[in-house]
Coordinates of C-alpha atoms in Angstrom, one line a residue:
X230 CA 58.7 128.4 -43.3
X231 CA 59.7 124.7 -41.1
X232 CA 59.5 121.7 -42.9
X233 CA 59.5 118.6 -40.8
X234 CA 62.2 115.9 -41.2
X235 CA 61.5 112.4 -41.8
X236 CA 64.1 109.3 -41.7
X237 CA 63.5 107.6 -44.9
X238 CA 64.0 103.4 -44.1
X239 CA 63.2 102.1 -47.5
X240 CA 62.6 103.8 -51.4
X241 CA 60.5 102.0 -53.7
X242 CA 61.4 102.4 -57.5
X243 CA 59.5 100.2 -59.7
X244 CA 59.8 96.9 -59.1
X245 CA 63.4 97.3 -57.5
X246 CA 63.6 96.9 -53.4
X247 CA 66.6 99.0 -52.1
X248 CA 67.1 98.5 -48.1
X249 CA 69.6 101.1 -46.7
X250 CA 70.1 99.0 -43.3
X251 CA 70.1 95.4 -43.2
X252 CA 69.8 93.4 -40.1
X253 CA 72.2 92.0 -38.3
X254 CA 73.2 88.4 -38.3
X255 CA 72.2 87.4 -34.5
X256 CA 72.8 83.1 -34.7
X257 CA 75.7 81.0 -36.5
X258 CA 75.5 77.4 -35.7
X259 CA 78.9 76.7 -34.1
X260 CA 79.3 73.1 -35.5
X261 CA 80.0 74.3 -38.6
X262 CA 83.6 76.2 -39.9
X263 CA 82.7 78.5 -42.9
X264 CA 86.1 79.0 -43.8
X265 CA 87.2 75.6 -43.4
X266 CA 84.8 72.6 -43.7
X267 CA 85.8 69.6 -42.2
X268 CA 84.4 66.0 -43.4
X269 CA 85.0 63.5 -40.8
X270 CA 84.1 59.6 -41.9
X271 CA 85.5 58.2 -37.8
X272 CA 81.8 57.1 -37.2
X273 CA 81.0 55.8 -40.9
X274 CA 80.8 51.6 -40.9
X275 CA 82.1 49.5 -43.9
X276 CA 78.9 47.9 -46.3
X277 CA 78.5 44.4 -45.5
X278 CA 78.3 43.2 -48.8
X279 CA 80.6 44.8 -51.8
X280 CA 78.4 46.7 -53.7
X281 CA 77.0 45.9 -57.4
X282 CA 78.6 47.0 -60.4
X283 CA 76.5 47.7 -63.1
X284 CA 76.7 45.0 -66.1
X285 CA 75.9 45.2 -69.3
X286 CA 72.4 43.1 -69.5
X287 CA 73.3 39.8 -72.4
X288 CA 70.9 38.8 -74.9
X289 CA 72.6 35.4 -74.5
X290 CA 71.6 32.4 -72.1
X291 CA 73.6 29.3 -72.4
X292 CA 73.0 25.6 -71.3
X293 CA 75.9 23.1 -70.1
X294 CA 75.1 20.1 -68.7
X295 CA 77.0 16.5 -68.4
X296 CA 75.8 13.5 -67.1
X297 CA 75.9 9.5 -66.6
X298 CA 74.1 6.8 -65.9
X299 CA 74.9 3.6 -64.3
X300 CA 73.6 0.3 -63.7
X301 CA 75.1 -3.2 -62.2
X302 CA 73.8 -6.5 -62.0
X303 CA 75.5 -8.9 -59.5
X304 CA 74.7 -12.6 -59.0
X305 CA 75.9 -15.6 -56.2
X306 CA 74.8 -18.5 -55.9
X307 CA 72.2 -17.3 -58.1
X308 CA 69.5 -20.3 -58.6
X309 CA 67.1 -18.9 -60.9
X310 CA 70.3 -17.9 -63.1
X311 CA 71.9 -14.7 -64.7
X312 CA 75.2 -12.9 -65.8
X313 CA 76.8 -10.2 -64.1
X314 CA 76.7 -6.7 -65.6
X315 CA 77.7 -3.6 -65.9
X316 CA 76.7 -0.7 -68.0
X317 CA 77.5 2.9 -68.2
X318 CA 76.1 5.8 -70.6
X319 CA 77.5 9.4 -70.6
X320 CA 75.7 12.5 -72.3
X321 CA 76.9 16.0 -72.4
X322 CA 74.4 19.1 -74.3
X323 CA 75.7 22.9 -74.7
X324 CA 73.8 24.9 -75.6
X325 CA 74.2 28.8 -76.3
X326 CA 70.9 30.5 -77.4
X327 CA 70.6 34.7 -78.3
X328 CA 67.5 36.2 -78.5
X329 CA 67.0 40.5 -78.9
X330 CA 63.8 41.7 -80.1
X331 CA 63.0 40.7 -83.8
X332 CA 65.7 37.9 -83.5
X333 CA 66.0 34.4 -82.2
X334 CA 68.8 31.9 -82.9
X335 CA 69.2 28.9 -81.2
X336 CA 72.2 26.6 -81.4
X337 CA 72.8 23.4 -79.2
X338 CA 75.6 20.3 -79.3
X339 CA 74.3 16.4 -77.8
X340 CA 76.9 13.5 -77.4
X341 CA 75.9 10.3 -76.1
X342 CA 78.2 7.3 -75.6
X343 CA 77.0 3.9 -73.8
X344 CA 78.8 0.6 -72.9
X345 CA 77.6 -2.9 -71.8
X346 CA 80.3 -5.9 -69.8
X347 CA 78.6 -8.5 -69.3
X348 CA 79.8 -12.5 -68.4
X349 CA 81.9 -14.0 -71.0
X350 CA 81.7 -11.5 -73.6
X351 CA 83.5 -8.3 -75.0
X352 CA 82.6 -4.9 -74.2
X353 CA 79.5 -3.9 -76.0
X354 CA 78.8 -0.2 -77.2
X355 CA 74.9 0.7 -76.4
X356 CA 74.1 4.1 -77.4
X357 CA 76.1 6.7 -79.7
X358 CA 74.9 9.5 -81.4
X359 CA 76.6 13.3 -82.1
X360 CA 73.9 16.1 -83.0
X361 CA 74.2 19.5 -84.0
X362 CA 71.5 22.1 -84.8
X363 CA 71.3 25.3 -85.6
X364 CA 67.9 27.5 -86.2
X365 CA 67.4 31.1 -86.7
X366 CA 64.5 33.3 -86.7
X367 CA 63.4 36.5 -88.1
X368 CA 59.8 38.3 -86.2
X369 CA 57.6 40.0 -87.6
X370 CA 56.5 41.2 -85.1
X371 CA 57.0 41.5 -80.9
X372 CA 53.4 39.7 -80.5
X373 CA 52.9 36.5 -82.3
X374 CA 54.6 33.6 -82.0
X375 CA 55.5 33.0 -85.8
X376 CA 59.2 33.4 -86.8
X377 CA 60.6 33.2 -90.5
X378 CA 63.6 30.7 -89.7
X379 CA 66.2 28.5 -91.7
X380 CA 67.1 24.9 -90.3
X381 CA 71.2 23.2 -90.0
X382 CA 71.0 20.0 -88.5
X383 CA 74.1 17.2 -88.7
X384 CA 73.5 13.9 -87.1
X385 CA 76.5 11.2 -87.3
X386 CA 77.9 8.8 -84.4
X387 CA 81.3 8.5 -82.7
X388 CA 82.6 4.9 -83.7
X389 CA 81.6 1.7 -85.3
X390 CA 78.4 -0.3 -84.9
X391 CA 78.3 -4.1 -85.1
X392 CA 75.5 -6.6 -85.3
X393 CA 76.6 -8.4 -82.0
X394 CA 78.3 -11.0 -81.8
X395 CA 79.6 -10.3 -85.4
X396 CA 82.5 -7.8 -85.0
X397 CA 84.5 -8.9 -88.1
X398 CA 82.8 -6.4 -90.5
X399 CA 81.1 -3.0 -89.3
X400 CA 77.8 -1.8 -89.7
X401 CA 78.2 1.8 -89.4
X402 CA 81.1 3.3 -88.9
X403 CA 81.8 7.2 -88.2
X404 CA 80.2 9.3 -91.1
X405 CA 78.9 6.4 -92.5
X406 CA 75.9 7.3 -92.1
X407 CA 76.2 11.2 -91.7
X408 CA 73.3 13.4 -91.9
X409 CA 72.9 16.6 -92.9
X410 CA 69.2 18.8 -93.1
X411 CA 70.0 22.5 -94.6
X412 CA 66.2 24.8 -95.2
X413 CA 64.4 27.2 -95.2
X414 CA 60.4 27.9 -93.5
X415 CA 58.8 29.2 -90.4
X416 CA 58.8 28.3 -87.0
X417 CA 56.3 28.8 -84.5
X418 CA 58.1 29.3 -80.8
X419 CA 56.3 30.1 -77.6
X420 CA 57.4 32.9 -75.2
X421 CA 59.0 30.4 -72.7
X422 CA 60.9 28.8 -75.5
X423 CA 59.1 25.1 -74.3
X424 CA 57.5 24.8 -77.6
X425 CA 59.5 24.6 -81.0
X426 CA 57.4 23.9 -84.0
X427 CA 60.0 24.1 -87.6
X428 CA 58.1 23.7 -91.4
X429 CA 59.9 23.6 -94.1
X430 CA 59.2 23.1 -97.6
X431 CA 62.3 23.5 -99.2
X432 CA 64.9 20.9 -97.4
X433 CA 68.4 19.8 -98.8
X434 CA 69.0 16.0 -97.3
X435 CA 72.5 15.1 -97.4
X436 CA 73.8 11.6 -96.1
X437 CA 76.8 10.1 -96.0
X438 CA 79.1 7.5 -95.9
X439 CA 82.4 8.0 -96.1
X440 CA 83.8 4.1 -95.4
X441 CA 84.7 2.6 -99.0
X442 CA 83.3 -0.9 -98.0
X443 CA 79.6 -0.1 -96.8
X444 CA 79.6 2.6 -99.8
X445 CA 79.9 -0.4 -102.1
X446 CA 77.3 -2.4 -100.0
X447 CA 75.2 0.6 -100.8
X448 CA 74.4 1.2 -97.3
X449 CA 72.1 4.1 -96.0
X450 CA 70.6 4.4 -99.7
X451 CA 73.7 5.5 -101.5
X452 CA 74.3 4.1 -105.4
X453 CA 75.9 0.6 -104.4
X454 CA 79.3 -0.6 -106.3
X455 CA 79.1 -2.1 -109.1
X456 CA 80.4 -6.0 -110.0
X457 CA 81.6 -8.1 -112.1
X458 CA 80.7 -11.7 -112.5
X459 CA 83.4 -12.5 -109.8
X460 CA 82.5 -10.1 -107.1
X461 CA 85.2 -7.8 -108.3
X462 CA 84.1 -3.9 -107.9
X463 CA 84.1 -2.2 -111.4
X464 CA 82.5 0.8 -110.1
X465 CA 83.2 2.4 -106.3
X466 CA 79.6 3.2 -104.7
X467 CA 78.6 6.8 -104.1
X468 CA 79.5 8.4 -100.7
X469 CA 77.5 11.1 -100.8
X470 CA 73.6 10.5 -101.3
X471 CA 71.3 14.1 -102.1
X472 CA 67.5 14.6 -101.5
X473 CA 65.4 17.3 -101.6
X474 CA 62.0 16.9 -99.3
X475 CA 59.8 18.5 -96.5
X476 CA 60.7 18.6 -93.3
X477 CA 58.7 19.2 -90.2
X478 CA 60.4 18.9 -86.4
X479 CA 59.0 19.3 -82.7
X480 CA 60.7 20.0 -79.8
X481 CA 58.7 20.4 -76.2
X482 CA 59.4 20.5 -72.8
X483 CA 56.8 20.7 -69.9
X484 CA 56.9 19.6 -66.2
X485 CA 53.9 17.4 -66.0
X486 CA 54.7 16.6 -62.5
X487 CA 56.8 17.9 -59.8
X488 CA 60.2 17.2 -60.4
X489 CA 59.3 15.2 -63.1
X490 CA 59.9 16.7 -67.2
X491 CA 58.8 15.5 -70.1
X492 CA 61.1 15.7 -73.3
X493 CA 60.6 15.1 -76.9
X494 CA 62.0 15.8 -80.4
X495 CA 60.1 14.7 -83.4
X496 CA 61.6 14.8 -86.8
X497 CA 59.9 14.0 -89.8
X498 CA 61.0 13.8 -93.5
X499 CA 59.7 13.3 -96.8
X500 CA 61.5 13.5 -100.2
X501 CA 59.9 15.1 -103.1
X502 CA 62.0 13.2 -106.1
X503 CA 62.1 10.0 -105.0
X504 CA 59.1 8.1 -103.4
X505 CA 57.2 11.4 -102.3
X506 CA 54.9 10.7 -99.4
X507 CA 57.7 8.1 -97.9
X508 CA 58.3 9.4 -94.5
X509 CA 61.0 9.2 -92.2
X510 CA 60.6 9.1 -88.8
X511 CA 62.8 10.2 -85.8
X512 CA 60.7 10.7 -82.7
X513 CA 62.9 10.5 -78.8
X514 CA 60.6 10.6 -75.7
X515 CA 62.0 11.0 -72.6
X516 CA 61.3 11.3 -68.8
X517 CA 63.7 12.9 -66.4
X518 CA 63.0 11.8 -62.4
X519 CA 65.2 14.5 -60.3
X520 CA 65.8 13.2 -57.0
X521 CA 67.6 15.7 -56.0
X522 CA 70.2 18.8 -57.5
X523 CA 72.8 16.2 -59.0
X524 CA 70.7 12.8 -58.9
X525 CA 68.6 11.7 -62.3
X526 CA 66.0 8.9 -63.1
X527 CA 65.5 8.5 -66.8
X528 CA 63.3 6.6 -68.9
X529 CA 63.3 6.8 -72.6
X530 CA 62.8 5.7 -76.2
X531 CA 64.1 6.1 -79.5
X532 CA 61.9 4.9 -82.4
X533 CA 63.2 5.5 -86.0
X534 CA 62.0 4.7 -89.6
X535 CA 63.9 5.1 -92.8
X536 CA 63.3 3.7 -96.1
X537 CA 67.1 4.1 -96.9
X538 CA 68.0 1.8 -93.8
X539 CA 67.5 -2.5 -95.2
X540 CA 68.1 -5.6 -92.6
X541 CA 68.3 -9.0 -93.6
X542 CA 70.2 -8.5 -96.7
X543 CA 71.2 -11.7 -98.3
X544 CA 74.2 -12.7 -100.5
X545 CA 75.6 -15.7 -102.1
X546 CA 79.2 -17.4 -101.7
X547 CA 80.7 -15.2 -103.9
X548 CA 79.0 -11.7 -102.2
X549 CA 76.7 -10.6 -104.5
X550 CA 73.5 -9.7 -103.3
X551 CA 70.3 -12.2 -103.8
X552 CA 68.5 -10.2 -101.7
X553 CA 68.6 -6.1 -100.4
X554 CA 66.4 -6.7 -97.7
X555 CA 63.8 -4.1 -96.5
X556 CA 63.0 -1.5 -93.9
X557 CA 62.2 -1.9 -90.3
X558 CA 61.3 0.2 -87.8
X559 CA 64.0 0.9 -85.7
X560 CA 63.3 0.8 -81.3
X561 CA 65.4 1.4 -78.5
X562 CA 64.3 1.6 -74.7
X563 CA 66.3 3.4 -72.1
X564 CA 65.9 3.1 -68.3
X565 CA 69.3 4.3 -66.1
X566 CA 69.7 6.1 -63.0
X567 CA 72.7 8.9 -63.0
X568 CA 74.1 11.9 -62.1
X569 CA 73.4 15.8 -63.6
X570 CA 75.7 18.6 -63.5
X571 CA 74.3 21.9 -64.8
X572 CA 77.1 25.2 -65.2

């Protein structure tokens, strides 16, 4: 029997395909050398700018600000009269603030010093302050603006203060007085950190009078020296006065108009142990009017009331105090045009 033959091109075994013949590659790109590939940069242009390297994000924000205000008045044959004068006020502010999730830590240091000179008068001091503050806050969650907080403040001055024109007996010196506040409480801080309210029912206030002469007089609330009938010191005055009380502070910044910044700082303190309800007030209100990047006009006021700071003391010929005086409201007003540099 003669069997017809047939060429089998494909054999299928289950899912495996076996092909006996393969199609020949008909086209090979001539621009590619498969055996020795070469990459050329002859037509590659350099970058116009350097690529930005990846930087680890920082949770710190910094502020470095230096400023100086000046005022000058000069008269030549001025019928209304007047004295030539020059005033200068230097200031510096440094901030280091940390914010990450539930933790916020704010630190700042501020320094100011001003001088004034007039015809027929010696150099006089117009402003003098050293202020440091550190606040640590812990948030319960990222939605609320309330924090558990601990706060430390310190204030003093650079040089001697006088009741002009008397320059013989200073009424204040460096660390006489010096004030420190240390306590814990709660804070309300907005997301933009422009509003900060701190309430502390447990705050210790320490007043330092490290000048022996001022301490013996009992200045700024410290216990004064014990004197005999002739005015000799039997027991020196104390140089530290401690109080324990309630502290409320508030800081607020807002651009009320274009290039016009309002800055407000308020501190209220009352002592539990002595004269509870008598409130020490320290309030500053300033307006910064920005002319351009460097020129700023500043208008400000500063009010202080402290029951431990007495005025109009009266003594007899032997130096024995007849009337210790009484507390008064202290007021200072500032108007100046100056330069400011932030870096």
